[in-house]
PDB file of C-alpha atoms in Angstrom:
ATOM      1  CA  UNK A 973     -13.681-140.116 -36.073  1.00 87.00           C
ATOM      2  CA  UNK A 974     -10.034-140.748 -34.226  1.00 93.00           C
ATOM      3  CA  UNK A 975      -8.473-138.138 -32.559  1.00 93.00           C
ATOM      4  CA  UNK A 976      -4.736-138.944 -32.164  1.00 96.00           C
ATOM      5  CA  UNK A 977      -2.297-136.608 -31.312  1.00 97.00           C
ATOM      6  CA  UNK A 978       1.237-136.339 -32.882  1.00 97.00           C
ATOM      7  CA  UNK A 979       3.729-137.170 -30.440  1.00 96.00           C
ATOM      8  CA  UNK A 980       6.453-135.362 -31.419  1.00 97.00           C
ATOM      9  CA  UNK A 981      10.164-135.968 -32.083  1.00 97.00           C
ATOM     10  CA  UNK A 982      11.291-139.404 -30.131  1.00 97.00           C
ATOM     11  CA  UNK A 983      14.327-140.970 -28.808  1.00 95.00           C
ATOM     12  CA  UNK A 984      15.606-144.740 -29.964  1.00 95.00           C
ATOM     13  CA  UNK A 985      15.046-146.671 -26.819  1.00 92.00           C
ATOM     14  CA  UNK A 986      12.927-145.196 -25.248  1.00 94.00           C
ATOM     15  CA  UNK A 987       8.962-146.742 -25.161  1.00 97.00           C
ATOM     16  CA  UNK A 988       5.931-144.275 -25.873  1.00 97.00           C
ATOM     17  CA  UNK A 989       2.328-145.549 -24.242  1.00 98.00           C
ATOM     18  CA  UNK A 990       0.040-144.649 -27.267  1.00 97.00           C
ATOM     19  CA  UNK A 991      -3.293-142.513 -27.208  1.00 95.00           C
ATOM     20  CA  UNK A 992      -6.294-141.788 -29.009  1.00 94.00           C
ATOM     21  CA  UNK A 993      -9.945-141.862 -28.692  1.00 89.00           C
ATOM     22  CA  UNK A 994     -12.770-142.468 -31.156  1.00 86.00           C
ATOM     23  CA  UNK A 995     -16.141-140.140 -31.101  1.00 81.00           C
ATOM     24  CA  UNK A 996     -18.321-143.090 -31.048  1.00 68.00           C
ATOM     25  CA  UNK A 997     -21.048-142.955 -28.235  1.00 54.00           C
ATOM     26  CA  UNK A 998     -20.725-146.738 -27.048  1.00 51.00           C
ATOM     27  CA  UNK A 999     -20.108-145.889 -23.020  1.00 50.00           C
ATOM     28  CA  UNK A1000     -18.439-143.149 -21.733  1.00 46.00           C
ATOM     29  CA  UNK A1001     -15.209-143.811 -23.564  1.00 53.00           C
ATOM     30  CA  UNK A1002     -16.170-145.037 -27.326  1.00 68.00           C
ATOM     31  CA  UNK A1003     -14.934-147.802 -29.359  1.00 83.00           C
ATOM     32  CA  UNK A1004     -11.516-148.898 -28.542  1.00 89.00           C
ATOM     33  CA  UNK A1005      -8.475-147.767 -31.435  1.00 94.00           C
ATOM     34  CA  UNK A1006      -6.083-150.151 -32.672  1.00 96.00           C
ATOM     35  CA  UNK A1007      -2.009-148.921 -33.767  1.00 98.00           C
ATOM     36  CA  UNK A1008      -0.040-150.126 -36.327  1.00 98.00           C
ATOM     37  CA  UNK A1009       3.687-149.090 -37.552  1.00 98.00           C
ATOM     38  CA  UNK A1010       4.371-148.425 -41.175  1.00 97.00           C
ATOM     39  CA  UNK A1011       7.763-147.926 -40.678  1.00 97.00           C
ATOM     40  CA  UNK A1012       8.671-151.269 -39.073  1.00 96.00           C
ATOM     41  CA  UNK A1013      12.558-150.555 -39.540  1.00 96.00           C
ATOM     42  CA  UNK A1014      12.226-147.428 -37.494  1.00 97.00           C
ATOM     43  CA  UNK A1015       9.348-148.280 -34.854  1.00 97.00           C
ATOM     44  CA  UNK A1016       6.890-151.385 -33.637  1.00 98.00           C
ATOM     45  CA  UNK A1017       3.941-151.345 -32.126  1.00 98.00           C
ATOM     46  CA  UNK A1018       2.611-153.911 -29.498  1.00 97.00           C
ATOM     47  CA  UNK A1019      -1.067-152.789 -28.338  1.00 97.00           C
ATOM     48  CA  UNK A1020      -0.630-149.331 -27.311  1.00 97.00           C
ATOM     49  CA  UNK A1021       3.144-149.157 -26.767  1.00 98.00           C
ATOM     50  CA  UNK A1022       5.388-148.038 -29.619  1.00 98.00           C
ATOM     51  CA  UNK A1023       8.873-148.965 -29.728  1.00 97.00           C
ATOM     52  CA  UNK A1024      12.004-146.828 -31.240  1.00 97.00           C
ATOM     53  CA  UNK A1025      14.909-148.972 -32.778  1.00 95.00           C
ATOM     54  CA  UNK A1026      16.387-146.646 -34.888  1.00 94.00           C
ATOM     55  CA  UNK A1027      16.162-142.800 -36.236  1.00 94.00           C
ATOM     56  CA  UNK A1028      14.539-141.927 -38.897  1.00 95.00           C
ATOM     57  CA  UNK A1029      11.216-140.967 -39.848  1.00 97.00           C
ATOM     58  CA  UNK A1030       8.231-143.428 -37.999  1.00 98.00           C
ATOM     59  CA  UNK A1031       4.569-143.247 -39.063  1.00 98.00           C
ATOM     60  CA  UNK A1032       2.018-144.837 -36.997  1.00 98.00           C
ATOM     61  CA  UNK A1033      -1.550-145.388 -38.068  1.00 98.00           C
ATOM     62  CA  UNK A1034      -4.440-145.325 -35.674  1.00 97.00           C
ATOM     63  CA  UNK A1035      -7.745-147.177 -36.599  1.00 96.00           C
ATOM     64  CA  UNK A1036     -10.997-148.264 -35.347  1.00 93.00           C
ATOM     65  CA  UNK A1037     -13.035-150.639 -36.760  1.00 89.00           C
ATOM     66  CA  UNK A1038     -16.684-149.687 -35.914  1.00 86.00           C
ATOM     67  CA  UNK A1039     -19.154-152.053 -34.602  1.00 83.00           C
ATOM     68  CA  UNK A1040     -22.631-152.947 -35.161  1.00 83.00           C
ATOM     69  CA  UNK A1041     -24.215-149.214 -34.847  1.00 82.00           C
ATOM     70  CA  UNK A1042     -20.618-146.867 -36.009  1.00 85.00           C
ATOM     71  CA  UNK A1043     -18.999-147.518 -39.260  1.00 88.00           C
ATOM     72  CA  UNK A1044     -15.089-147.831 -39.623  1.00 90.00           C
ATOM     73  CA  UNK A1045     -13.372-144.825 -38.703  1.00 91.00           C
ATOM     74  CA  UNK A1046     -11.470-142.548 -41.142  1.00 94.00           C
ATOM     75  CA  UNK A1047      -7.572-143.763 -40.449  1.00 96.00           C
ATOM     76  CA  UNK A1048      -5.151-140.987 -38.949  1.00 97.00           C
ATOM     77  CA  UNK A1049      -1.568-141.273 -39.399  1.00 98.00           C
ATOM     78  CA  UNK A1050       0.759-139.364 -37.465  1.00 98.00           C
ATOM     79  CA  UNK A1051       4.678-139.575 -38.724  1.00 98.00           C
ATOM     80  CA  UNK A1052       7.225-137.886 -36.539  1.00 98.00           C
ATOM     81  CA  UNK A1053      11.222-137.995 -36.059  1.00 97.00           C
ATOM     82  CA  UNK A1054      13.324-140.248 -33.823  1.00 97.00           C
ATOM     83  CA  UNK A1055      16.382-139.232 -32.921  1.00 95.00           C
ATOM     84  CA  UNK A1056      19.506-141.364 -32.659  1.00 94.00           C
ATOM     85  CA  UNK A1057      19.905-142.353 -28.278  1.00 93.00           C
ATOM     86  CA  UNK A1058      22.179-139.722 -26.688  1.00 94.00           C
ATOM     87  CA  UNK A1059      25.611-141.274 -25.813  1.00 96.00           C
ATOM     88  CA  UNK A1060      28.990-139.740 -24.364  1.00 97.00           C
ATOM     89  CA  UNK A1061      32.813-139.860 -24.659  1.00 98.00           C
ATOM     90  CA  UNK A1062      35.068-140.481 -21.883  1.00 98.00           C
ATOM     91  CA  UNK A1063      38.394-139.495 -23.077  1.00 98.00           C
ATOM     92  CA  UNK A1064      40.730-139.548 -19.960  1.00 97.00           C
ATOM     93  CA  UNK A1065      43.475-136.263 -19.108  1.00 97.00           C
ATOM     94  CA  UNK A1066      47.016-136.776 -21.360  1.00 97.00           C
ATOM     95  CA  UNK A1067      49.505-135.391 -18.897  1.00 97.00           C
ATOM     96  CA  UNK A1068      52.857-134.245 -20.657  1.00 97.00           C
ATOM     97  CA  UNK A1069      54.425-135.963 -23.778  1.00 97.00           C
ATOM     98  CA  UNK A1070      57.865-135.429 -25.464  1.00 97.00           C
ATOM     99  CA  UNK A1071      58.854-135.051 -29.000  1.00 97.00           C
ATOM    100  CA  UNK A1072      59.319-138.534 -30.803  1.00 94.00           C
ATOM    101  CA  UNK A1073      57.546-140.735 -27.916  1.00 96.00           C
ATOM    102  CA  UNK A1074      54.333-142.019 -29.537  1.00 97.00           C
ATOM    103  CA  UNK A1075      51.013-142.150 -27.657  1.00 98.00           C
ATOM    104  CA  UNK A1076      48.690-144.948 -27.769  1.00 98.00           C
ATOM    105  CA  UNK A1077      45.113-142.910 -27.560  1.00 98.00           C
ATOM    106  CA  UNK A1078      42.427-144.312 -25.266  1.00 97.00           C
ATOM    107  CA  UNK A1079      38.463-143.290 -25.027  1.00 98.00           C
ATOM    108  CA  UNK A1080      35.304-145.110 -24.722  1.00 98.00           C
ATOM    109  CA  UNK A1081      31.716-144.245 -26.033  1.00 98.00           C
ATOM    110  CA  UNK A1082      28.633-144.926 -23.604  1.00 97.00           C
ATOM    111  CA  UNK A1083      27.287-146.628 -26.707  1.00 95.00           C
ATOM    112  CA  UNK A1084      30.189-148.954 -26.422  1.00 96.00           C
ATOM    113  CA  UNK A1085      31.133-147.787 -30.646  1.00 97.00           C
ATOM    114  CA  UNK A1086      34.254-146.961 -31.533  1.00 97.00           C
ATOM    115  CA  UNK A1087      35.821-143.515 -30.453  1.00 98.00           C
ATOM    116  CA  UNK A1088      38.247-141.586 -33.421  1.00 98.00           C
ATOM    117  CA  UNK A1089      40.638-139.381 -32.813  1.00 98.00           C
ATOM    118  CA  UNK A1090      42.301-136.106 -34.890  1.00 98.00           C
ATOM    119  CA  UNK A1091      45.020-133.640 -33.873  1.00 98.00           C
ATOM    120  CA  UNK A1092      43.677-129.882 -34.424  1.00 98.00           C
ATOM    121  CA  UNK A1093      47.744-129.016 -34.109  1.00 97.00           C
ATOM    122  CA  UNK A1094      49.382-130.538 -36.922  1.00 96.00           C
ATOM    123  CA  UNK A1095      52.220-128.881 -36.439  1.00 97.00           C
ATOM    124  CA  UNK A1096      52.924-130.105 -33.103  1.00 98.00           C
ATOM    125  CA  UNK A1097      51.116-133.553 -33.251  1.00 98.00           C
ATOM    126  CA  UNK A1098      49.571-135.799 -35.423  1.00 98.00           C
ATOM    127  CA  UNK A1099      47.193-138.893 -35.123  1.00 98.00           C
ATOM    128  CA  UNK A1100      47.235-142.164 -37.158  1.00 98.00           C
ATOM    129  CA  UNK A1101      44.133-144.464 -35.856  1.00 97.00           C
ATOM    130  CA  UNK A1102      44.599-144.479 -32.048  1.00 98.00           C
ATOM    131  CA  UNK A1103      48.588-143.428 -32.098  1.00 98.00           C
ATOM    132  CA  UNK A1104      49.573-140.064 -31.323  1.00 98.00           C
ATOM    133  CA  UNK A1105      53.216-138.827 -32.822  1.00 98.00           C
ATOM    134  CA  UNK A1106      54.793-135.806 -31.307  1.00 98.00           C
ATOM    135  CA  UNK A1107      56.913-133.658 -33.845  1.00 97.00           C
ATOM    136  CA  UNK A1108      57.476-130.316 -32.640  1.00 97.00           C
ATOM    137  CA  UNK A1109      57.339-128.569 -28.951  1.00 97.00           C
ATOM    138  CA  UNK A1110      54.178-126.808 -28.153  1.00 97.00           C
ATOM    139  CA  UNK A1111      50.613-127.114 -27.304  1.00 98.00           C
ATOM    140  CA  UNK A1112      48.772-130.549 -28.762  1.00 98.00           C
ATOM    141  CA  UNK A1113      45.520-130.409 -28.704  1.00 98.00           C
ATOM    142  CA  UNK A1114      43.469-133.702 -29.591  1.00 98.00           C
ATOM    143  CA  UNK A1115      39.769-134.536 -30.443  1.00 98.00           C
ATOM    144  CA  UNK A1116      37.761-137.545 -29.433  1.00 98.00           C
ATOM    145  CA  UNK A1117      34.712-138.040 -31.602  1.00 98.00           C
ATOM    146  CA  UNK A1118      31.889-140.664 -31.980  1.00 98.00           C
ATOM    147  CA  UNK A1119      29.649-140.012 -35.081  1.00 96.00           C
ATOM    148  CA  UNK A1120      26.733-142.774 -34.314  1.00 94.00           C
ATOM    149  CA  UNK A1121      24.743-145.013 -36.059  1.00 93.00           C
ATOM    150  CA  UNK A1122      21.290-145.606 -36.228  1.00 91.00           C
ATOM    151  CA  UNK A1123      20.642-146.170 -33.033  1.00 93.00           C
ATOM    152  CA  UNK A1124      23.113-143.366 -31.565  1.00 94.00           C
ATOM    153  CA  UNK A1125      23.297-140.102 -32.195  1.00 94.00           C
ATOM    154  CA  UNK A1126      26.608-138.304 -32.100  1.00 95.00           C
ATOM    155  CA  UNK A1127      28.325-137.958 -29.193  1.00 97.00           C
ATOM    156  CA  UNK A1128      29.929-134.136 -28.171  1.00 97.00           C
ATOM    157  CA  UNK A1129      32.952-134.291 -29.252  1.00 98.00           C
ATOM    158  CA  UNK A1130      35.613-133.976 -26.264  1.00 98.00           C
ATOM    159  CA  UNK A1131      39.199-132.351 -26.725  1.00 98.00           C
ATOM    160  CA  UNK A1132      42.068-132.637 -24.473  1.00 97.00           C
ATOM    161  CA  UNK A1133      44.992-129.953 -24.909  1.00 98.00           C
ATOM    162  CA  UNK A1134      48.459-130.828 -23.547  1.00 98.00           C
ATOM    163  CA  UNK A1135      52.341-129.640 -23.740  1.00 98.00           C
ATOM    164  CA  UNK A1136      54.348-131.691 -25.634  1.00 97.00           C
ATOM    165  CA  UNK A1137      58.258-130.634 -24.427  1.00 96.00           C
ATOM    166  CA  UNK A1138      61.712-131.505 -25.918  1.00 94.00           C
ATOM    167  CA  UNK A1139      63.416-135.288 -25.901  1.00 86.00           C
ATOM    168  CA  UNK A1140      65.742-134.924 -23.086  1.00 82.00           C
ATOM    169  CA  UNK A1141      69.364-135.301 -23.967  1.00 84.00           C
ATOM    170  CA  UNK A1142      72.407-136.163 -22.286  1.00 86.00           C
ATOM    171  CA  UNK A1143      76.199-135.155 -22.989  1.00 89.00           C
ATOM    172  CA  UNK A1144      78.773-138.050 -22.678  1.00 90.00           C
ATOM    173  CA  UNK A1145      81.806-136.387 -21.407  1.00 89.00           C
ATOM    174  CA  UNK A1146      84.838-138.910 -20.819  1.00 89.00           C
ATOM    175  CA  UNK A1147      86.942-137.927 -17.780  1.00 89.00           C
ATOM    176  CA  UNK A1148      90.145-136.409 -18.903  1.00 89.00           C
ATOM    177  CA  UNK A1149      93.417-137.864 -17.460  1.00 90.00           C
ATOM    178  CA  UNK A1150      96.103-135.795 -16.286  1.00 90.00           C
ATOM    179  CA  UNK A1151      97.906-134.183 -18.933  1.00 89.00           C
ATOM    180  CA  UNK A1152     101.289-132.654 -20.187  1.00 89.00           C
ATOM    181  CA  UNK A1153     101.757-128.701 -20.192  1.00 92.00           C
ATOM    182  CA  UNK A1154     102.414-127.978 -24.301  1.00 88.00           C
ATOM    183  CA  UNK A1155     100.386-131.363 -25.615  1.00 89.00           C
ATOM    184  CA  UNK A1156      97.560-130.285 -27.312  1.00 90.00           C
ATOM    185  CA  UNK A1157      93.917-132.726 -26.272  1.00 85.00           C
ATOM    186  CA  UNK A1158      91.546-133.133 -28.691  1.00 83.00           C
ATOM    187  CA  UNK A1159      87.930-132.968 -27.292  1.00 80.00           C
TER     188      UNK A1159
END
């Protein structure tokens, strides 16, 4: 008989040395076992070393194939969960916008995929693709997100809040020339 314990839940990535031992008598350590994936998409084997390239569900089989005095042990699967590699945003401080100045958004993902971006305030800011548009005075606040792939799992989502103030304005006022007591001046 094999004895090969499951493993438990994996990461994409990251290689696992495989165990398991046969009850045969042969020596002090029996009959060697041999690993094979059935889930090639998810995991590979080479030897004893399994390898995660994407999540999902990855069943490995260990086997031994007797010798001359044991017959062929009974197979044992063991099928566990890999999880998606853990990845991060990096979504740099927005200092203070104005109304009607668009922002061109910036962030990078560890995994080097593509960050998106949403405005929780709609009624201070709203987001098209990477552009920012300020419509109203107030607190923006803005959400960088990352939702993986098969190799990455989400990434924590990372907000940045910010004031958005008023377009400044100016008022154009012509100097006056000296003027006539009694003449009206229209402004």
């Amino acid at each position: 008989s094999i004895t090969f314990n499951n493993p438990g839940a994996q990461i994409v990535g990251t290689p696992l040395p495989l165990v398991a031992t046969s009850n045969s008598a042969v020596g002090s350590t029996g009959l060697t076992v041999s690993f094979a994936s059935t889930t090639q998409s998810v995991c590979t084997v080479a030897g004893t070393t399994a390898t995660f390239i994407a999540s999902g569900a990855c069943t490995i089989q260990a086997t031994q194939a007797g010798s001359a005095n044991y017959a062929a042990a009974t197979m044992v699967p063991q099928s566990f969960t890999v999880n998606g590699e853990a990845q991060t945003i990096t979504f740099p401080t927005i200092t203070t916008q104005t109304v009607g100045t668009p922002l061109t958004l910036a962030a990078t993902a560890s995994s080097t995929l593509a960050v998106s971006f949403a405005s929780t305030t709609q009624s201070v800011c709203t987001v098209a693709g990477t552009t920012a548009t300020f419509i109203a005075t107030g607190t923006c606040t803005i959400q960088a997100t990352q939702s993986g792939n098969s190799t990455y799992a989400a990434a924590t989502m990372v907000p940045q809040s910010f004031t958005v103030e008023a377009e400044g304005q100016t008022i154009n006022f012509p100097t006056i020339v000296t003027q006539t007591v009694g003449t009206p001046l229209t402004l």
